[in-house]
C-alpha cells in the first residue's frame, strides 16, 4: 500500500487519514503538502496519513468510491468523510475533517 | 489498449458497428451502435435507458464475445443484477466468467467536501482498470450526469467529461452514456454536446390511458438510420424495437392456394380458396359469423397438418372452442396436437406496440403457416387510427415477408358504411369477404360477398350464409325478379318453384296416361279389324270349299245319270 506518514506508526493513531492520488501531479503534491501542514497544526501526534497511488493500485479506487482526485478519506474517527481537491482551502478542510463547525 | 480492434475510418469504408443484440434496434441503426465511439441514450425516468445499456453489454458479452464494463451511478450491483435477472440475464454469472464488470459508483454530496482543484482521474483509473481486467470492448456509464449532482464545481466536471469522452475514444471502446432528459435539452446537464456520434432518445408516453414506449435515433453521424419514432416494449426477454420490417413491397407472391374450410367459399374464390401468404379480411356487423369463417379456416389448416396461431381479443379460448362446437367444429383436438395455438388477451392489456411485439414473438416461437386475428377492430381503443393502421401494416408486412397466410376479422359498426373498415386497412388486404345482414320479411339473414380477391376469378354473387350444426354452409341466394331472397322468403320462393315443377310433372303424367289410353283403344280397334279380317278369310275359304264340293257332287250326279242312261261320257258337254 501507500507510504505511511505520520507520528507513531507502530501504535494505532486516533486520526487515520488516507490520501488518494494518481501519480505525482501538481494537485497531488499540493494536496499532500497542505494535508501535512494542517495535520501538524491541528492533529500533531494523533494522526497517520496513508498515501495511495491509484496508478500503482488501481483496484483500490473502487473500495473507497474514489472518483475525483486527489481525495482525502478520513477513515478514523468515524463517520468516514471524503474531502476532494488539493486541500488548498484550509477552512473547508477543517470543516470536512470535523475539526471546525461549518461557518 | 487493444489496437487491433481500433476503429479504422478509411475513406469510403463503412462505419464499423457494434451490434446491440436488441431485437429491432440493429435493424434501425443498420447494424448497431458506432463501434469505438460513444452513444448517448437519453430519456425520462423509467424509459428503459438502463435496461437498453445493460442489454447492450450482456448481448455483447454473450453473443459477440465483447466483454463489457458497466459503471452505474444510481443502482448497486445487487439491485442491477436482481432487476435484470427476470429477463434471463445472469449478471453475477457473467461477472464470474470475466465477461462483465459491474461497478457501482456511489457519490453522496453531503459526505464530500471540496477543498480546491480536483480532476476525475479516479473515475478514469477505475474505468481503465475494469477495462483492462477483462479486456472490455464495451462500456456503459449509466447516468453519468449523477456526477453533476454529486460533485461540486461544474466547470471542472465539464472539462473532465470532455476529457473522458476523448479518452474513451482513444481506448477504442464502444460506449453508451445514459442521461436524463432535461426541460428543454436532451439531457439535464447538456452532455449531448460532448457525445456527437450517435444519440438515441427514449420516450415513455401515456396516451388515452395506454402507455407506449418509443425510440428515436436522433442522430447517427456517418450512417444511415431509420429516422422515425419506433415503438418498443420490454418483454420477458428484454427490449424489442418494432421497425417496419419491410420498407418496400418485396414479398413473394405465392401461387399455392389453400382451402378456406368452406367448400362453397372455395368455389366462390375460383374454386381453390385463398392464396398462400395472402391477407384475408372478413368484415361484418355483429353476429354475422366472422369468427365461424375464421374457425373453419383454422380447422382446414390443422387438417392439412399445418400450424395455426389464433389471436383472440374478445373471447377466451375455451369460450371460443365451445362456441365453435355448437356449429359442429371441434377444434380442441388440434389444440391438443399442438397444431392450433391460441393467444387470448384483452386489447387493453398492452399498448399497440406491446400487442405487436407479443404477436411477433408468438409467431416466431410457434412458426405457424396461418395466423388469425379476431378481431382487429378491438384495437380501436388502443391508439389513434393512424397508429393502429401503422401497427397492422407492420403485422401484415411481417407475415407477408414470412409467407404466412393471415385472416383478420373486423367488426363493422352498424352506423358506418358497411365497406368501411374501422381501421382503414382495406388496401392492405388481398381477399376481402363481407358478411352482412339481409333484412327481409321480418327476418335477419346472413349474406356473404367477396368484395375483392386479388388474383382470383371470384364470384360476384351474394351467397346466403347459414350456420348449421355442420358448420358454415353457403347457399345460393334466390335472385329473381323479386330481388335477392334469403331465409324463409327464399324457402317460400323455392317451395313455389317446387310446386310449379310438381304441377308440370303431374301434367306430363296426365298426358302420358291419356296417350296410353288412346294407344290402347287404337290397338283394340286394330284387334277387332284383325279378327274381322280373319272372319272374312274364313268365309271366303268356306265358299271355295262349298264350290268344290258342289262340283264334285255334280260330277258324281252326272256320271250316275250317264250310267243310268248308258250314254257315253261327253267330255265337251261336261266341261261347258
Coordinates of N, CA, C and O in Angstrom, one line a residue, chain A residues 22 27 54-55 58-59 61-62 65-70 80-89 92-93 95-96, chain B residues 71 73 103-107 110-126 129 147 151-152:
Chain A
X22 N -3.1 10.0 -8.1 CA -2.7 9.2 -9.2 C -1.5 9.8 -9.8 O -1.5 10.8 -10.6
X27 N -1.6 18.7 -8.4 CA -2.7 18.7 -7.4 C -2.3 17.7 -6.3 O -2.5 18.0 -5.1
X54 N -3.1 5.5 -7.1 CA -4.0 4.6 -7.8 C -3.4 4.1 -9.1 O -3.8 3.1 -9.7
X55 N -2.4 4.8 -9.6 CA -1.7 4.3 -10.8 C -1.0 3.0 -10.5 O -0.8 2.1 -11.4
X58 N -4.7 0.4 -9.0 CA -6.0 0.9 -9.5 C -7.2 0.3 -8.8 O -8.2 0.9 -8.7
X59 N -7.0 -1.0 -8.4 CA -8.2 -1.6 -7.9 C -8.7 -1.1 -6.5 O -9.8 -1.3 -6.1
X61 N -9.4 1.9 -6.0 CA -10.2 3.1 -6.2 C -11.7 2.7 -5.9 O -12.4 3.5 -5.3
X62 N -12.1 1.5 -6.3 CA -13.5 1.1 -6.0 C -13.8 1.0 -4.6 O -14.9 1.4 -4.1
X65 N -14.8 4.2 -3.1 CA -15.6 5.0 -4.0 C -14.9 6.3 -4.5 O -15.5 7.4 -4.3
X66 N -13.7 6.1 -5.0 CA -13.0 7.3 -5.4 C -13.3 7.6 -6.9 O -13.3 6.8 -7.8
X67 N -13.7 8.9 -7.1 CA -14.0 9.4 -8.4 C -13.0 10.5 -8.7 O -12.3 10.5 -9.8
X68 N -13.0 11.5 -7.8 CA -12.2 12.7 -8.0 C -10.9 12.5 -7.4 O -10.7 11.7 -6.4
X69 N -9.9 13.1 -7.9 CA -8.6 13.1 -7.3 C -8.0 14.5 -7.2 O -8.3 15.3 -8.1
X70 N -7.2 14.8 -6.2 CA -7.0 14.0 -5.0 C -8.2 13.9 -4.1 O -8.9 14.8 -4.0
X80 N -16.9 8.1 8.2 CA -16.0 8.3 7.1 C -16.4 9.6 6.4 O -17.5 9.8 6.1
X81 N -15.4 10.3 6.1 CA -15.6 11.6 5.3 C -14.7 11.6 4.1 O -13.6 11.1 4.1
X82 N -15.2 12.3 3.1 CA -14.3 12.4 1.9 C -14.1 13.9 1.6 O -15.1 14.7 1.7
X83 N -12.9 14.3 1.4 CA -12.6 15.6 1.0 C -11.8 15.6 -0.3 O -10.8 14.9 -0.4
X84 N -12.4 16.3 -1.3 CA -11.7 16.3 -2.6 C -11.0 17.6 -2.9 O -11.3 18.6 -2.2
X85 N -10.1 17.5 -3.8 CA -9.4 18.8 -4.2 C -8.0 18.8 -3.6 O -7.5 17.8 -2.9
X86 N -7.3 19.9 -3.9 CA -5.9 19.9 -3.5 C -5.7 20.4 -2.1 O -4.6 20.7 -1.6
X87 N -6.8 20.5 -1.3 CA -6.8 20.9 0.1 C -6.2 22.3 0.3 O -5.7 22.6 1.4
X88 N -6.3 23.1 -0.7 CA -5.8 24.5 -0.5 C -6.7 25.4 0.3 O -6.2 26.3 0.9
X89 N -8.0 25.0 0.4 CA -8.9 25.8 1.2 C -8.9 25.2 2.6 O -9.7 24.3 2.9
X92 N -12.1 24.8 4.6 CA -13.0 23.7 4.2 C -12.5 22.4 4.6 O -13.2 21.5 4.9
X93 N -11.2 22.3 4.6 CA -10.6 21.0 5.0 C -10.9 20.8 6.5 O -11.3 19.7 6.9
X95 N -13.4 21.9 8.1 CA -14.9 21.6 8.2 C -15.1 20.1 7.8 O -15.8 19.4 8.5
X96 N -14.4 19.8 6.7 CA -14.5 18.4 6.2 C -14.0 17.4 7.2 O -14.6 16.3 7.3
Chain B
X71 N -20.6 0.9 -15.5 CA -20.4 1.7 -14.3 C -21.7 2.4 -14.0 O -22.1 3.3 -14.8
X73 N -24.1 4.7 -11.7 CA -24.0 5.8 -10.7 C -25.3 5.8 -9.8 O -25.4 6.5 -8.9
X103 N -19.8 -2.1 -11.8 CA -19.2 -1.3 -10.6 C -20.2 -0.2 -10.3 O -20.8 0.4 -11.2
X104 N -20.5 -0.1 -9.0 CA -21.4 0.9 -8.6 C -20.6 2.1 -8.1 O -19.8 1.9 -7.1
X105 N -20.8 3.2 -8.6 CA -20.1 4.4 -8.2 C -21.1 5.2 -7.3 O -22.1 5.6 -7.7
X106 N -20.6 5.3 -6.0 CA -21.5 5.9 -5.0 C -21.0 7.3 -4.7 O -19.8 7.5 -4.3
X107 N -21.8 8.3 -5.0 CA -21.4 9.7 -4.7 C -22.5 10.3 -3.8 O -23.7 10.3 -4.2
X110 N -23.4 15.2 0.4 CA -23.3 15.6 1.7 C -22.0 15.1 2.4 O -21.6 15.6 3.4
X111 N -21.5 14.0 1.9 CA -20.3 13.4 2.5 C -19.0 13.9 1.9 O -17.9 13.4 2.2
X112 N -19.2 14.8 0.9 CA -18.0 15.2 0.2 C -17.7 16.7 0.4 O -18.7 17.5 0.3
X113 N -16.6 17.0 0.7 CA -16.2 18.4 0.9 C -15.2 18.8 -0.2 O -14.2 18.0 -0.4
X114 N -15.4 19.9 -0.9 CA -14.5 20.2 -1.9 C -13.5 21.3 -1.4 O -14.0 22.3 -0.8
X115 N -12.3 21.1 -1.6 CA -11.3 22.0 -0.9 C -10.3 22.5 -1.9 O -9.2 22.9 -1.5
X116 N -10.7 22.6 -3.2 CA -9.7 23.1 -4.2 C -9.8 22.3 -5.5 O -10.7 21.6 -5.7
X117 N -8.8 22.6 -6.3 CA -8.7 22.0 -7.6 C -8.7 20.5 -7.6 O -8.0 19.9 -6.7
X118 N -9.5 19.8 -8.4 CA -9.5 18.3 -8.5 C -9.8 17.9 -9.9 O -10.1 18.7 -10.8
X119 N -9.6 16.7 -10.2 CA -10.0 16.1 -11.5 C -10.7 14.8 -11.3 O -10.8 14.3 -10.2
X120 N -11.1 14.2 -12.4 CA -11.8 12.9 -12.3 C -10.9 11.7 -12.6 O -11.4 10.7 -13.0
X121 N -9.6 11.9 -12.3 CA -8.7 10.8 -12.6 C -9.1 9.5 -11.9 O -8.9 8.4 -12.4
X122 N -9.7 9.6 -10.7 CA -10.1 8.4 -10.0 C -11.1 7.6 -10.9 O -11.0 6.4 -10.9
X123 N -12.1 8.3 -11.5 CA -13.0 7.6 -12.4 C -12.3 7.0 -13.6 O -12.5 5.8 -13.9
X124 N -11.3 7.7 -14.1 CA -10.5 7.2 -15.2 C -9.8 5.9 -14.8 O -9.7 4.9 -15.5
X125 N -9.2 6.0 -13.6 CA -8.4 4.8 -13.1 C -9.3 3.6 -12.9 O -9.0 2.5 -13.3
X126 N -10.5 3.9 -12.3 CA -11.4 2.8 -12.1 C -11.9 2.1 -13.4 O -11.9 0.9 -13.5
X129 N -9.0 0.4 -15.2 CA -8.7 -0.8 -14.5 C -9.7 -1.9 -14.9 O -9.3 -3.1 -15.2
X147 N -22.9 12.7 -11.7 CA -21.7 13.4 -11.2 C -22.0 14.9 -10.9 O -21.4 15.5 -10.0
X151 N -20.9 16.1 -7.3 CA -19.7 16.7 -7.2 C -19.9 18.2 -7.4 O -20.6 18.6 -8.3
X152 N -19.1 19.0 -6.7 CA -19.2 20.5 -6.9 C -18.4 20.9 -8.1 O -17.7 20.1 -8.7

